[in-house]
Each structure stands twice: as C-alpha cells, then as structure tokens.
Short mmCIF file of C-alpha atoms in Angstrom, two decimals:
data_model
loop_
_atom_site.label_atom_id
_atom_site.label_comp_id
_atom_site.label_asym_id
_atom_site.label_seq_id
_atom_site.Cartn_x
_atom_site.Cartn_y
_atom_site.Cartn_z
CA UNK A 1 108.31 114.48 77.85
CA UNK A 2 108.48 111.66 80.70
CA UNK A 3 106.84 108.55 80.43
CA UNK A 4 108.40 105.79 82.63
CA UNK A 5 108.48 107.48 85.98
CA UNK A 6 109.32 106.60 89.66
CA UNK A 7 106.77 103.85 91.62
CA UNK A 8 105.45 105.29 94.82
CA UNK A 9 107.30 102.82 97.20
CA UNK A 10 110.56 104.67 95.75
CA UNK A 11 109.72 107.90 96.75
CA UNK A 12 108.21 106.42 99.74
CA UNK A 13 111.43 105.19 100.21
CA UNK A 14 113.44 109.00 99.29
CA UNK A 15 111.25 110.87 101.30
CA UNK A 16 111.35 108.70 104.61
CA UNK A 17 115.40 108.63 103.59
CA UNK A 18 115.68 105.07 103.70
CA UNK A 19 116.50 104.60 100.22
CA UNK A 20 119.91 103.13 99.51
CA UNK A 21 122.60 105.91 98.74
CA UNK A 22 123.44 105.15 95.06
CA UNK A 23 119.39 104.71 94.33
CA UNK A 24 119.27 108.26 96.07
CA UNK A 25 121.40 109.68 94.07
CA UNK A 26 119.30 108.42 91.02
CA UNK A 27 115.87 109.63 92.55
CA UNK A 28 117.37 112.93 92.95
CA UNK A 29 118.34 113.37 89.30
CA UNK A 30 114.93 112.30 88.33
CA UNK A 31 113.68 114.46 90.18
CA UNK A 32 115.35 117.44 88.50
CA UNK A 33 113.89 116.40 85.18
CA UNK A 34 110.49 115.57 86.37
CA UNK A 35 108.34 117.89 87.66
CA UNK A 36 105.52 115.14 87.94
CA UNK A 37 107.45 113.14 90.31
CA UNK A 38 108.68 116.15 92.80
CA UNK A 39 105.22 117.44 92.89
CA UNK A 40 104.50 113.58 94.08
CA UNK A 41 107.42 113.69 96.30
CA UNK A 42 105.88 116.41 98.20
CA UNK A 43 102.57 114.68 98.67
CA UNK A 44 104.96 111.83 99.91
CA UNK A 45 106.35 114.49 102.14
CA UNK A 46 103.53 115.77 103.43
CA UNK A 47 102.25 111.87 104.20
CA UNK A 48 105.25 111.42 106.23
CA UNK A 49 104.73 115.18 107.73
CA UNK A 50 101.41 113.93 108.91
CA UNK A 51 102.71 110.88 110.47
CA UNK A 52 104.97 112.77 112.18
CA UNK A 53 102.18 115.03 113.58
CA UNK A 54 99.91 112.06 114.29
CA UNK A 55 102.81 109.88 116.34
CA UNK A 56 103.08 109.07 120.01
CA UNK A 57 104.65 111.36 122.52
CA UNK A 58 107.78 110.65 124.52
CA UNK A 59 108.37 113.44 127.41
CA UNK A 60 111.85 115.46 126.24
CA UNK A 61 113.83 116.31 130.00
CA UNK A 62 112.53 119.28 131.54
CA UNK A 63 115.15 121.91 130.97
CA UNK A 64 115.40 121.29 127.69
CA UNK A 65 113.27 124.39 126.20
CA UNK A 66 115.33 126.41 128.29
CA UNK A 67 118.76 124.88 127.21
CA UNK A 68 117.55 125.73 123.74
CA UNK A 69 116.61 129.02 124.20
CA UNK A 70 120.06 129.67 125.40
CA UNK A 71 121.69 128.48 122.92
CA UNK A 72 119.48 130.12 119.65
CA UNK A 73 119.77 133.57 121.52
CA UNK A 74 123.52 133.48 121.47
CA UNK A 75 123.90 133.38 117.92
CA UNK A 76 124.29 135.34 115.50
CA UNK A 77 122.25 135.87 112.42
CA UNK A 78 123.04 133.78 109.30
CA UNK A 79 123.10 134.84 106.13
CA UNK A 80 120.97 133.14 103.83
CA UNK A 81 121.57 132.07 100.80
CA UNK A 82 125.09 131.88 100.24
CA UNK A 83 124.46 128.57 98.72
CA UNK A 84 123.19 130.24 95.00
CA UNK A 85 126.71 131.01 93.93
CA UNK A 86 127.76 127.26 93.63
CA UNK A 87 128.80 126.83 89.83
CA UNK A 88 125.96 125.86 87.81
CA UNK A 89 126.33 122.05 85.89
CA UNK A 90 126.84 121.90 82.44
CA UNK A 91 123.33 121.50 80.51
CA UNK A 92 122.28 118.22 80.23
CA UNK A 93 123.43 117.17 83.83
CA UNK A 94 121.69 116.76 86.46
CA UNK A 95 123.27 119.11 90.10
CA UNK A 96 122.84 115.95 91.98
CA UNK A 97 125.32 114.35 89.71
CA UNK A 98 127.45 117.03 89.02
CA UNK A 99 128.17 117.35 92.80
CA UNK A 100 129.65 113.82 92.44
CA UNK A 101 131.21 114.17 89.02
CA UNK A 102 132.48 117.50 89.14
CA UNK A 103 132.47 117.61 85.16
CA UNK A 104 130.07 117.00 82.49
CA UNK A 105 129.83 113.49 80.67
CA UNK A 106 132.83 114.47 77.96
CA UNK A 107 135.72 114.36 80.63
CA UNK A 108 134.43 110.91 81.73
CA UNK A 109 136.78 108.51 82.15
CA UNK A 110 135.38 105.55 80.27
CA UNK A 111 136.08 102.22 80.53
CA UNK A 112 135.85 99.67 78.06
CA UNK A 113 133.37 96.18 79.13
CA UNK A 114 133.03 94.22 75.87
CA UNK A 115 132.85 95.80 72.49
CA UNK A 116 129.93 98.99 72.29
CA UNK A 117 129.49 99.17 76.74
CA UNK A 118 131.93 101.12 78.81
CA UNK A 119 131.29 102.14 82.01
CA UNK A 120 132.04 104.48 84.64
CA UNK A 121 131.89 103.61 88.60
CA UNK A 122 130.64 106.70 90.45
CA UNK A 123 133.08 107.68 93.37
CA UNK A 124 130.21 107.32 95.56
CA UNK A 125 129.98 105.91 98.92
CA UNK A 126 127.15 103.07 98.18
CA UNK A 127 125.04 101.35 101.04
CA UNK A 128 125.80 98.22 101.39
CA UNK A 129 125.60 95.55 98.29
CA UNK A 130 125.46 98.71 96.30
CA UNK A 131 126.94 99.63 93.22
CA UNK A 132 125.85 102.69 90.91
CA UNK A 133 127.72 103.87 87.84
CA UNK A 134 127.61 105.33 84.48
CA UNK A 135 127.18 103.28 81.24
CA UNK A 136 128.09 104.22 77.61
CA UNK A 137 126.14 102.12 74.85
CA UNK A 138 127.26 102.43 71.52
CA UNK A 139 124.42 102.86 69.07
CA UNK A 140 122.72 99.44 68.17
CA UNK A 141 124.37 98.07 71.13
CA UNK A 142 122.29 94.97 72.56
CA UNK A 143 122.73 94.40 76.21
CA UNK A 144 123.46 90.59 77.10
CA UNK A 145 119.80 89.48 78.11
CA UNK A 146 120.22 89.06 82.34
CA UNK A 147 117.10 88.98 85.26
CA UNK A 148 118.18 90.38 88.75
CA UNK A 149 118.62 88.83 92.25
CA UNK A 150 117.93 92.47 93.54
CA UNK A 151 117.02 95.06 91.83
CA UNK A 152 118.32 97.66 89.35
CA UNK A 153 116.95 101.24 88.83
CA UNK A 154 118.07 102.89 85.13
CA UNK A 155 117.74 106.42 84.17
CA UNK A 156 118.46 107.49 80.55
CA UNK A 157 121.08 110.99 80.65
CA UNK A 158 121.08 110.68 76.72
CA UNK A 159 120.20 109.17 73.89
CA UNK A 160 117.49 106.54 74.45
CA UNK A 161 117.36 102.42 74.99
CA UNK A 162 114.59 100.11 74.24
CA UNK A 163 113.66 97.03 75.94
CA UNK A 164 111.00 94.24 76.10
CA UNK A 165 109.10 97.02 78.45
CA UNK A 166 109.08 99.82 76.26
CA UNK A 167 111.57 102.94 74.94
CA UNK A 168 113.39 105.07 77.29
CA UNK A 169 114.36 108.65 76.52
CA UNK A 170 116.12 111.24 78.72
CA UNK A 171 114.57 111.23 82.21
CA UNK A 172 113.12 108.21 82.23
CA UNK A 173 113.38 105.33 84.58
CA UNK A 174 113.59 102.06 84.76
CA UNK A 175 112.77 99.78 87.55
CA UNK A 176 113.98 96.29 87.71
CA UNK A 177 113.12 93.54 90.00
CA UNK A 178 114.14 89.94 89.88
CA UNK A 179 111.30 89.24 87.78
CA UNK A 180 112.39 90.90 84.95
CA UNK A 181 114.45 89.53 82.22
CA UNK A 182 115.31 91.92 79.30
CA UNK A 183 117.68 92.64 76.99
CA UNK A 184 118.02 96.42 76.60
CA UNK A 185 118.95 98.11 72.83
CA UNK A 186 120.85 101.55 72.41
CA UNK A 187 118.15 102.53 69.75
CA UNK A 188 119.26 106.00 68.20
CA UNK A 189 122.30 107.34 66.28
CA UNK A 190 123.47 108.75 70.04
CA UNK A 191 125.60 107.21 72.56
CA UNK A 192 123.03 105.84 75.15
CA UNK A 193 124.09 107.13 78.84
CA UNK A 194 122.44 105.74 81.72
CA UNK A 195 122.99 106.10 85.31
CA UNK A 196 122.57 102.46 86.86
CA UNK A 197 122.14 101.40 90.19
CA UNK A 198 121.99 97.35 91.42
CA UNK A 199 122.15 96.39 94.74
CA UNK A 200 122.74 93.01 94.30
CA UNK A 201 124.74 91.01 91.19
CA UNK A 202 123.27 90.70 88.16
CA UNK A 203 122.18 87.19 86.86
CA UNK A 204 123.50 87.14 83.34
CA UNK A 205 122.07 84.14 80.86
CA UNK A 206 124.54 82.39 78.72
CA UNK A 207 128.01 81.74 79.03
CA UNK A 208 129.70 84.28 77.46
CA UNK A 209 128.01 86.79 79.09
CA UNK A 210 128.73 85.26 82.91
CA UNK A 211 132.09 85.47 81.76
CA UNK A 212 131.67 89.67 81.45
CA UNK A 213 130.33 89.87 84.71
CA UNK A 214 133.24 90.07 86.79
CA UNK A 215 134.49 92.68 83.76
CA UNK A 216 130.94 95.03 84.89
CA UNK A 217 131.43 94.46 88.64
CA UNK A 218 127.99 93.77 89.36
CA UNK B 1 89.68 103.07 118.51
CA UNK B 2 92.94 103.87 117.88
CA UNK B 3 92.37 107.57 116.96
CA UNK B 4 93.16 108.97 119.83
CA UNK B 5 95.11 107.34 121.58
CA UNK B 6 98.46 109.42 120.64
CA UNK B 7 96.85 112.89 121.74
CA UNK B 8 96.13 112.11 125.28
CA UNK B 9 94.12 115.56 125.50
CA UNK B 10 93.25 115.98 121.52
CA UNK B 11 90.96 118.54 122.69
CA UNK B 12 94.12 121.22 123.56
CA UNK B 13 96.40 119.60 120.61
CA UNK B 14 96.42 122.75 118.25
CA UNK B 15 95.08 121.62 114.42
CA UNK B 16 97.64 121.45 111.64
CA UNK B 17 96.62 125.01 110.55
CA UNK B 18 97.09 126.37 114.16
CA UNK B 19 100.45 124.82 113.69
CA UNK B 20 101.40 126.35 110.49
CA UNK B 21 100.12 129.85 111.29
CA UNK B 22 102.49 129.48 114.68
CA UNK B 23 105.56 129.00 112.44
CA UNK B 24 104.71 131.63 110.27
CA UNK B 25 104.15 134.12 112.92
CA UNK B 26 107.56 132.73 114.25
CA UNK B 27 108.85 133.80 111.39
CA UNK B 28 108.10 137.03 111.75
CA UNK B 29 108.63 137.82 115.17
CA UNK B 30 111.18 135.63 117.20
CA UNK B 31 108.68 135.31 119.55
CA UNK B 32 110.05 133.20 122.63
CA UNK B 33 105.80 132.01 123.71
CA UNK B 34 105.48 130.89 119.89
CA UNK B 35 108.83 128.78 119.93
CA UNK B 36 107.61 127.16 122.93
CA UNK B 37 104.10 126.55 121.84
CA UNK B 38 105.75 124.85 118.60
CA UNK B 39 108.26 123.29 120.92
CA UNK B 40 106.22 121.46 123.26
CA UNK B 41 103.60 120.36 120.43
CA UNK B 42 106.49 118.72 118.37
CA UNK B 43 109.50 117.97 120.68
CA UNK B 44 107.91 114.95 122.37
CA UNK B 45 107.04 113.69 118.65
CA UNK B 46 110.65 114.34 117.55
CA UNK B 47 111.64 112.16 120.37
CA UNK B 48 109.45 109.14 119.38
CA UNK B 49 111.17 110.09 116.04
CA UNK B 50 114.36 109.86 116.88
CA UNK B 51 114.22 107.39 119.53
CA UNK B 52 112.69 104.95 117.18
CA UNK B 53 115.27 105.43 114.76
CA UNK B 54 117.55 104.29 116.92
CA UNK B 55 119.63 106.89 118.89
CA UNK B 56 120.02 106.79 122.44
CA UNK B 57 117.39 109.04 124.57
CA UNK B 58 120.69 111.38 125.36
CA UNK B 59 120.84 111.80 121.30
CA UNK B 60 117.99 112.45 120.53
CA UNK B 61 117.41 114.96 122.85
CA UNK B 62 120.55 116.44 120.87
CA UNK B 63 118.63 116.35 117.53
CA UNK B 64 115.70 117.59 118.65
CA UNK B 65 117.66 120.69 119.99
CA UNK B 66 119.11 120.88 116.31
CA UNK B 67 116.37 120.54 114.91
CA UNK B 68 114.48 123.46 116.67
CA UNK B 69 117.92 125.54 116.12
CA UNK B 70 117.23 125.25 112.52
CA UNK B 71 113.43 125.49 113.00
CA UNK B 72 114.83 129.03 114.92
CA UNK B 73 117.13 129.63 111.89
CA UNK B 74 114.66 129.57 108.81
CA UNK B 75 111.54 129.57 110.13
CA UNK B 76 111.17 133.20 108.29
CA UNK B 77 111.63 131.13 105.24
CA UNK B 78 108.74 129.03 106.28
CA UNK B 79 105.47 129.38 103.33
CA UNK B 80 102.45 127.70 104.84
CA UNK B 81 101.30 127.42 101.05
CA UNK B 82 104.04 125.43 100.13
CA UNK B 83 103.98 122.95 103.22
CA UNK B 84 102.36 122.52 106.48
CA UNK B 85 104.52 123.02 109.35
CA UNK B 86 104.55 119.40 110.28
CA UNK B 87 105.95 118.78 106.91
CA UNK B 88 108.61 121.34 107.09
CA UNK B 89 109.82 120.16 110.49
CA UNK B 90 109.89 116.80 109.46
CA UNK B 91 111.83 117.14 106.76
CA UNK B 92 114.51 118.98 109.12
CA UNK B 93 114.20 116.48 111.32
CA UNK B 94 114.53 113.81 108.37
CA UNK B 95 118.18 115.17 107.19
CA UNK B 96 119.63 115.92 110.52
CA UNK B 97 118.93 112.12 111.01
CA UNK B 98 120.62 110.58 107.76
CA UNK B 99 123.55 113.29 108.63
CA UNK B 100 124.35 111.90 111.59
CA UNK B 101 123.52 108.15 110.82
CA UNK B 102 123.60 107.62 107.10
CA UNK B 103 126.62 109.54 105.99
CA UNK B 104 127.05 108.15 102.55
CA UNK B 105 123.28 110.00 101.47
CA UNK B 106 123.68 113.42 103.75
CA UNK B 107 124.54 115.37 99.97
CA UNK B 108 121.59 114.82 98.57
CA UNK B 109 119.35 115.59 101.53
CA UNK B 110 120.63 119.25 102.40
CA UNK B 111 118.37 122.07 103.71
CA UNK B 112 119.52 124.59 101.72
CA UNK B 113 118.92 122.62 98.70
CA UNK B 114 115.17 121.75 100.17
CA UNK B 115 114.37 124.99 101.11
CA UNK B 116 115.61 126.59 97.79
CA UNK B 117 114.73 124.76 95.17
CA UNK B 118 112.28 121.56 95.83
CA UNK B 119 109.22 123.52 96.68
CA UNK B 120 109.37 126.98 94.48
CA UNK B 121 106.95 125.39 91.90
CA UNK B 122 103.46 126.19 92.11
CA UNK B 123 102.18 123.36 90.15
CA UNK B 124 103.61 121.07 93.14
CA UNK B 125 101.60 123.05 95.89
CA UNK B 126 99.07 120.97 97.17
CA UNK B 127 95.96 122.16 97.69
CA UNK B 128 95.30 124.48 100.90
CA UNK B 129 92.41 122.94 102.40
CA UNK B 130 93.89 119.39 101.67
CA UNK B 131 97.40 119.61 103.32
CA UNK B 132 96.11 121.76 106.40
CA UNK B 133 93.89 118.47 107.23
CA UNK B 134 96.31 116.18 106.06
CA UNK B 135 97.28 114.76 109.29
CA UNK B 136 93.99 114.90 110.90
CA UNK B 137 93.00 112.57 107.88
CA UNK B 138 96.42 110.63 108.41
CA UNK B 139 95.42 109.57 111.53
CA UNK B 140 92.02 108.73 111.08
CA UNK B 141 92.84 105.99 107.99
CA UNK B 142 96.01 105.13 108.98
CA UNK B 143 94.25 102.37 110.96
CA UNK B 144 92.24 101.14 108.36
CA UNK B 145 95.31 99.89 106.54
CA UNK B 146 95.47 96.01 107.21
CA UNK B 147 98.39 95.54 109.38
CA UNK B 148 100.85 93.86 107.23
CA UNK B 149 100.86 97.07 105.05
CA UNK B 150 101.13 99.66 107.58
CA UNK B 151 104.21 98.06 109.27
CA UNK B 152 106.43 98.36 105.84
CA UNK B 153 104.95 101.95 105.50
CA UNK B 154 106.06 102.52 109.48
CA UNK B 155 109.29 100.56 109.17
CA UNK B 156 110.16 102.86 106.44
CA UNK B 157 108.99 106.00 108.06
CA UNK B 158 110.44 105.22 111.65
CA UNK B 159 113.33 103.25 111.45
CA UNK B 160 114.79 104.00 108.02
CA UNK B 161 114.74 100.49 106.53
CA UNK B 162 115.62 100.42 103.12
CA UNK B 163 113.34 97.73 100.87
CA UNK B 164 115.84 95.03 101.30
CA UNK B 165 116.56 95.54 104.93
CA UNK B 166 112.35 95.43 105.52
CA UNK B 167 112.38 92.15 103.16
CA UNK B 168 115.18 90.73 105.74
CA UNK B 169 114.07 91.64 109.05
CA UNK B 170 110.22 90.49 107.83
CA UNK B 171 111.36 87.53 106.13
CA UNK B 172 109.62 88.16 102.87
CA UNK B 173 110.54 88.20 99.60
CA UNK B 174 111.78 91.82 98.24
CA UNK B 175 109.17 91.99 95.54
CA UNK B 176 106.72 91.27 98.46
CA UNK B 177 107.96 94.27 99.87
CA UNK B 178 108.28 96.50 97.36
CA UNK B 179 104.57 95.44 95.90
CA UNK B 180 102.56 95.95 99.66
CA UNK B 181 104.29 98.99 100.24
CA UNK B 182 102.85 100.14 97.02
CA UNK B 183 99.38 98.68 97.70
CA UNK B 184 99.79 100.50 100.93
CA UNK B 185 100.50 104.07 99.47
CA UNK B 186 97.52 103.43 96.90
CA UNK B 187 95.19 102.31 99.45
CA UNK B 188 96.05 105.37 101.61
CA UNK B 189 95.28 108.06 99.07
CA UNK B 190 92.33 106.08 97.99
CA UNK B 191 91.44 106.88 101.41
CA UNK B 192 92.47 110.35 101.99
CA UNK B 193 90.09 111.22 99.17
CA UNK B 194 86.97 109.91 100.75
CA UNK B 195 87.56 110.63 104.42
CA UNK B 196 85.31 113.51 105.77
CA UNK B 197 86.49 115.40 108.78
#
C-alpha cells in the first residue's frame, strides 16, 4: 500500500519529458509500483495530448505527404513485439532500474560514507547538476539532519525510513525542496534502500556532517 | 476570445472522436485518404511542436515524417479506449523529441515500452466520453488560467524546461515554480470538471 506519492508538477514534468534524467529514472520506478500514479500519468498524458490538438498550426512544405508516403510504402512489415523476451528483473526491482543496474541489489557494489550509509552512484548519464544513486541505511541509522538548495526526490526499494514528514515504505516517495529540513531514520530490522536523486548539493547542518559531504558527492 | 483562434476554420477541424476513429480505421486498413486526413490535421501541429522545441524548420519536418512513420507502423496497435489519438501521437511525437535532443532520458521513454505495458490496465482508462472531449475542453479553459500559470504549464509542454531551467529563465524562485505549476494543474481539472460543451 502507497501513501506518499508523486505531486502533479512531477508528472507534469515526466509526461511533457522535461524532467531531469536521474528524477526520470525515479518517476519511472514509481510508476511500476503505483498504479495510482500511472493511471494519473495518463490523465497527464492526455492533458498534454489535448494541448497538442488545441495548438497553432505551422504549414509543413508541400511535398511532404508525398515524401512520406514513399518512404512508409517501401518498407517492410515489422514484427511486433520482439521486445517481451528481454530478461525479466529480479523481484523486488523495478525494469527501469534493472535496465541501468543489470543485477539485483545483492551484487551492488557498496560503498562505505560514515558508519551505517553506503552508497551506490548509478552509471547514469544525469542532466546537468544531477546526481542520483543508491543508498544503504543500516537499521537505526539516523541521517545527519540537512535542508536542500535544490531539491531531492527519495523512493524507498526496501525496508522503510521515517522522518519529521511521516514513514516511508516500499514505493513511496519523497519530495524535498529547500524548505525542508529533516533528519531521516532507517526504522525496521531491514537495510533501508532508497533510490535518491538531488540536483543541487545538499546543505548539511553541523560540522561534522559538512565534513561527509564531499565523502556523499552531493 | 482566444478559442478559436488556432483552428482558423474550426468548423472543418474533425472532433477528437473523428480523430480517434480515423486512426483506428488506419489501423485496419492502410488506407492512403485516412493517413492523409490524419496527416494534414496533425502535421502542421507537430510542426509548432517541434519548432517550438527548438529544432530548425528543416528538422522538424524530419520528425514529423518519423513520427507519422511510426504513426504508419503501430497504428493497428492503436485502442481508442485506452487513449485518444491526439494522445497517442503526442506521446510519439514526445520520445522521438527527447531521442534526438535529450539523450541521457531516451531509455526510459521507449515506444515499445509505452505501447506495451503503460496503458494495459483498465483501472487507468479514462472515461470515454471524458477523453474524446478532452481537448475541446482543453482549449476552452486553458485561457481561463491566469497567465503566470499557464506559461510554466506551456514552458513545460513546449519547450521541455525542466523546473529549474523555468525557475532560471523566469527569474523565480524554484519552489515558486514548482508550487504554480501545481496550482495550475489543480485549477485546470477543477475546470475540466465543470466545463459544458
């Protein structure tokens, strides 16, 4: 059962494609898990469908229709679905992820950050400022408290965190602006794993923490 | 008013549900009068599309012919119950565009995967009478959004600025952004719902 689940300017965002990659690549996963959030991803769709249908009109060159019909008549049929034999994840992880990973989260290669956090950078081409990886939290393990200059989207793979803004379980989100301040808690017997997007640095409190920052790269 | 003024002749502009039964007919004939009918209704949109986006007139002129190969391509795969044809073509159009410009995203927005998967479920059809009139309702309340809030929604939509990239080119702060393009959305369905045809 989801609870925290994806605002509407983020799938605004997905289904117009002009959300960064790494955020994307989030969205996409949650959208795997929720079936609340694809069915509003298609009313997002069909907004931006509409808009499409309702814009102004810009005269294509006048051979065009005729270029085109000389090129779909030459080809040949295509087969569909060739695509369903791709291997199937392991359960538990979402395709979208998979496709980047190529294994599930046991042949990770961890590394440490401070004692109970290790994390994973996803060999993902981010947009700019980007950065989107993988974080282990050992049970019990408290977060260093930190607000945002950008923002930072969070989606729980396993396990589940709490924070000042509630509990997250598997599939939910978090969305963080630079108004938020928290101080997330692995809160079951489980290794927490998130997948965690930022697209600018992080603002740690405290001195001790400012000095992991350069260890988290973000 | 605004209404009109995209349609020129809105009198000969075929409804959304003329659209959709074109593409399904497409579907199952090949016929060459259908392709153009859907052709000239949505090419000259697709190049506003495009255009806007930010390719040169010569490129898109090259996506919309991709886009209309594909349209060729699937269109048997088409389910008017599932999506209007607007939709559909958009999202076509949509992916061909971040393959070509935004290279770093094009695995996550792949037809195949669209077409297979993201709109089997029934519980995520929308309902018929709804999404047939979808864009005639578009249109009519799109204008009633005040302007600040329609420009992130169009920025978005046309020239596929991200949240921070709208919060930089506007000058305002990105929670600014991110909270008037929500206001925006809500305001819109609000709207949807109450608008009779």
């Amino acid at each position: 059962m989801i609870n925290h689940h994806l605002s509407d300017e983020i799938l605004w965002a997905y289904a117009t494609g002009s959300l960064p990659a790494g955020h994307a690549l989030l969205v996409s996963c949650h959208l795997e898990l929720c079936s609340d959030c694809k069915s509003r991803l298609g009313e997002a769709e069909a907004l931006a469908g509409a808009m499409l249908q309702s814009t102004e009109q810009q005269k294509p060159s006048d051979d065009m229709f005729d270029l085109l019909m000389a090129r779909v008549e030459q080809e040949a049929p295509v087969p569909a679905a060739a695509f369903l034999n791709e291997p199937k994840p392991e359960k538990g992880v979402p395709t979208a992820l998979w496709d980047v990973l190529g294994h599930g989260y046991d042949a990770i290669k961890w590394k440490m950050v401070g004692p109970g956090i290790r994390q994973f950078i996803l060999p993902i081409k981010p947009s700019e400022g980007e950065c989107a990886r993988l974080l282990k939290l050992s049970p019990g393990f408290v977060t260093p408290e930190h607000s945002h200059h950008g923002s930072e989207m969070t989606l729980v793979l396993q396990g589940s965190f709490s924070d000042e803004t509630g509990r997250y379980k598997i599939g939910d989100v978090q969305e963080a602006d630079e108004h938020v301040h928290h101080q997330p808690v692995a809160d079951t017997e489980e290794d927490c794993i998130c997948l965690a997007v930022t697209d600018a640095p992080l603002d740690f409190k405290g001195f001790l923490p400012k000095l992991l920052q350069p260890l988290f790269r973000i | 008013m605004q209404l009109q003024n995209n349609d020129g002749d809105s009198e000969n502009c075929p409804t959304s549900a003329e659209l959709s039964a074109l593409l399904q007919t497409l579907g199952k004939d090949r016929s060459r009068e259908i392709f153009r009918e859907l052709f000239e209704f949505f090419a000259p949109r697709l190049k506003t599309y495009f255009l806007k986006g930010g390719a040169t007139s010569e490129l898109s002129e090259e996506l919309i012919q991709e886009t209309f190969v594909i349209v060729w391509r699937k269109a048997e795969m088409f389910d008017s119950r599932k999506a209007s044809a607007s939709t559909w073509i958009y999202t076509i159009a949509r992916n061909l565009r971040i393959d070509r410009f935004r290279k770093e995203r094009r695995y996550l927005y792949k037809d195949d995967q669209f077409f297979a998967n993201e709109m089997v479920e029934e519980e995520t059809q929308l309902d018929d009478h709804h999404q047939t009139q979808l864009s005639e309702r578009v249109k009519k309340v799109l204008p009633l959004l005040p302007a600040e809030q329609s420009t992130i929604i169009k920025l978005a939509f046309y020239e596929d600025a991200s949240h921070s990239k709208i919060a930089q080119q506007l000058e305002l702060p990105l929670g600014t952004v991110k909270s008037r393009m929500r206001l925006a959305l809500a305001r819109l369905r609000k709207l949807l719902e109450g608008v009779d045809l």
